[in-house]
Short mmCIF file of C-alpha atoms in Angstrom, two decimals:
data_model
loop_
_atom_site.label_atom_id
_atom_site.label_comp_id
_atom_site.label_asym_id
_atom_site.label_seq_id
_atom_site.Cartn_x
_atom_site.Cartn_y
_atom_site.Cartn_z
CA UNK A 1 39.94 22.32 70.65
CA UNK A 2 41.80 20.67 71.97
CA UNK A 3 44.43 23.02 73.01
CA UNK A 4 48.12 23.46 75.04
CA UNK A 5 48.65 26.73 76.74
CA UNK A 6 52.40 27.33 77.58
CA UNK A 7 53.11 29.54 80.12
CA UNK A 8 56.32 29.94 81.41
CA UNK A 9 59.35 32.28 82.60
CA UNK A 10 60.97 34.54 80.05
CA UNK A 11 64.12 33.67 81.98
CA UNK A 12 64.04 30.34 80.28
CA UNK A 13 64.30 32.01 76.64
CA UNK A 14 68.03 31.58 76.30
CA UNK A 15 67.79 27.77 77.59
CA UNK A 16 65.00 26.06 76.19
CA UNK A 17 63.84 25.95 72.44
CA UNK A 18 59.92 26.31 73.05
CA UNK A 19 59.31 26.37 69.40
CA UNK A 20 60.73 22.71 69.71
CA UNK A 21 58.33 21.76 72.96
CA UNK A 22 55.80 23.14 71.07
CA UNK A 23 56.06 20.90 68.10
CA UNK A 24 56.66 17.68 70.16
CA UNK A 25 53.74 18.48 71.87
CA UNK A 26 51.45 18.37 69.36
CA UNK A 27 52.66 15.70 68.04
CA UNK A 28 52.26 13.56 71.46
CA UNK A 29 48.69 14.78 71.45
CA UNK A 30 48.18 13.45 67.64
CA UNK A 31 49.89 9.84 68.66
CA UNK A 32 47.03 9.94 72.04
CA UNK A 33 44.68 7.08 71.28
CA UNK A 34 41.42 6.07 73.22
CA UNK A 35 40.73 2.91 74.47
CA UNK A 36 39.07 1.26 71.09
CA UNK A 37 42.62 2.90 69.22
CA UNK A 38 40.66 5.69 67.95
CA UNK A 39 42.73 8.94 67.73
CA UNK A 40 41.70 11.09 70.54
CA UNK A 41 42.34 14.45 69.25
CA UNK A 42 41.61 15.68 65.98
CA UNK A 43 44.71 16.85 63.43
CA UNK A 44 43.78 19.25 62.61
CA UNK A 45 42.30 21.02 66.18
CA UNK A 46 44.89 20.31 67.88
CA UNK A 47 47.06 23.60 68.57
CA UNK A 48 49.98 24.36 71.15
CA UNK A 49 50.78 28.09 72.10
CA UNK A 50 53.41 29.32 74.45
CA UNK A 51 53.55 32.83 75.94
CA UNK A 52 56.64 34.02 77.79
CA UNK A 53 56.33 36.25 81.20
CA UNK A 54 58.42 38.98 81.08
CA UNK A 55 57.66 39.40 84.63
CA UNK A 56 57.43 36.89 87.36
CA UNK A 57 58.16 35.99 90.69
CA UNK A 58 58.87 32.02 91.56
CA UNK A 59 59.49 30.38 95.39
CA UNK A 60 61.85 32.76 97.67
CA UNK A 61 63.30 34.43 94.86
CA UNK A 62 66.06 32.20 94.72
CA UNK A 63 68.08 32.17 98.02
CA UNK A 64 67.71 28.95 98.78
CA UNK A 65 68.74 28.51 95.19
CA UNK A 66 71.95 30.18 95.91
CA UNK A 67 72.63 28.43 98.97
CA UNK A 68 72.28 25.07 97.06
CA UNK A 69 74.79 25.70 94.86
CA UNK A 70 72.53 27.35 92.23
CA UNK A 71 72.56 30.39 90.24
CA UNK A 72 68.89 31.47 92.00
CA UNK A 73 67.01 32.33 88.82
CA UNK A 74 64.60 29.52 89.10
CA UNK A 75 62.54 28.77 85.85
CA UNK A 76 58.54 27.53 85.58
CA UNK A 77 57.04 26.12 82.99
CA UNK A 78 53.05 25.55 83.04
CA UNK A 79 51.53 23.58 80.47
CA UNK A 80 47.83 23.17 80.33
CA UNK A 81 45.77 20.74 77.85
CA UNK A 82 42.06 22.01 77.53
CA UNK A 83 40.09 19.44 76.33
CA UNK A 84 36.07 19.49 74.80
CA UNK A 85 33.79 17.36 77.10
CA UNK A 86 33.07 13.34 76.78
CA UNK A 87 36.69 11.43 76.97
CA UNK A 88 36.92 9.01 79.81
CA UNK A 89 39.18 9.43 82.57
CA UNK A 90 41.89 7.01 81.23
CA UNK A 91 42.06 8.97 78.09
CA UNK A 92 42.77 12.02 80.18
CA UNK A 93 45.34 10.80 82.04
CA UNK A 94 46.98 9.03 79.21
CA UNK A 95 46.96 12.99 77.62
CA UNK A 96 48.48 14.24 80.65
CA UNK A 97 51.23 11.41 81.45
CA UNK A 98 52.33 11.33 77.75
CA UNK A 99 52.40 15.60 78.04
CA UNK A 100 54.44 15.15 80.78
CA UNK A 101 56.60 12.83 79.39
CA UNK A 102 57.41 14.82 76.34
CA UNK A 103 57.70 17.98 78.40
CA UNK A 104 60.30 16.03 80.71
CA UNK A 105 62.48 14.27 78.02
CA UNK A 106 62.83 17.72 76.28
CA UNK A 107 63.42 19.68 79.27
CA UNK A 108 65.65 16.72 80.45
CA UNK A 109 69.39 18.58 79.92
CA UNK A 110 68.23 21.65 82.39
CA UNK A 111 66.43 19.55 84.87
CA UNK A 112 69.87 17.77 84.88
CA UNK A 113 72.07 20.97 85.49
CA UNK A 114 72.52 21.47 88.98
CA UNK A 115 73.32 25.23 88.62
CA UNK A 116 68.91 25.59 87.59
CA UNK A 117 66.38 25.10 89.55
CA UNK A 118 62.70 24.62 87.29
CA UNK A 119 59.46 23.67 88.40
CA UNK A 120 56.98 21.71 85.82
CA UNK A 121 53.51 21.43 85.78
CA UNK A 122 51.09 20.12 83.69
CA UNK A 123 47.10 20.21 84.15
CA UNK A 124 44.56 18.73 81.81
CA UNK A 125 40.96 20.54 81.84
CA UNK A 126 37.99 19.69 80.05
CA UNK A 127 35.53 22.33 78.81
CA UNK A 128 32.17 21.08 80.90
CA UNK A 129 31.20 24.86 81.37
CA UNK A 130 30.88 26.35 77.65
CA UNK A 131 28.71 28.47 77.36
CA UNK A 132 29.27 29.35 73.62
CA UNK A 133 32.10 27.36 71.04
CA UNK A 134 32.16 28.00 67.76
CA UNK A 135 34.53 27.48 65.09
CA UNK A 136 35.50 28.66 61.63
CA UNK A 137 38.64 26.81 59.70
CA UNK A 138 40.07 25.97 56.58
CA UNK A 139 41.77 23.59 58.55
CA UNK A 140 39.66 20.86 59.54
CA UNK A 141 39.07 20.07 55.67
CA UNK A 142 43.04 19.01 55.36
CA UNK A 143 42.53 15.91 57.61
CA UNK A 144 38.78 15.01 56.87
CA UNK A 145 38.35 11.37 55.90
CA UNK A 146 37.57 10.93 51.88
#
């Protein structure tokens, strides 16, 4: 933990580089720092994922779209940060505005064509309700402190 989930609309394959989105992200949560400059989530937990749907259904299937001026195959992208319990409020929201700023700026040239119409959202959960985490990784050990 702490994790990004990617889900979004396989129609967006062709236009947006998600292997890209997915680096940047993790790399805005790595540069998130809590209120005494600590870094907020660990190196080497933090992990981005993004899963295509191959089927989907978004708005009114694109008729107004059309009528806009559009070519009607609207896009989605949902991005959601899960996060362990115990970081204040601020630090969430920093997470979430500087995910949505990274998510923005990279989605920036097909938010700007008026021919697509995509819908963004980003949510930022914490993990209150565990009932059972465990972990196993050869990963952790890279970043550990000497």
């Amino acid at each position: 933990m702490p994790h990004v989930v990617i889900l979004y609309t396989g129609n967006l394959e062709p236009h947006v580089d998600m292997g890209s989105l997915c680096r940047k992200l993790a790399d805005t949560m790595l540069a998130v720092h809590a209120e005494d400059g600590a870094q907020v989530f660990p190196t080497g937990g933090t992990r981005v994922f993004a899963y295509p749907a191959p089927h989907y259904a978004v708005s009114d299937g694109g008729t107004a779209g059309r009528a806009a001026g559009g070519d009607g195959d609207y896009g989605f992208i949902y991005i959601n940060l899960r996060m362990g319990k115990g970081r204040s409020g601020t630090v969430q929201k920093a997470a979430g505005d500087a995910l949505l700023a990274c998510a923005q700026a990279h989605l920036a040239p097909l938010f700007a064509d008026p021919r697509k119409h995509l819908g963004l959202t980003v949510q930022v959960d914490e993990a209150p309700g565990q009932v059972y985490d465990a972990k196993h990784s050869t990963l952790h050990p890279l970043f550990a402190k000497k």
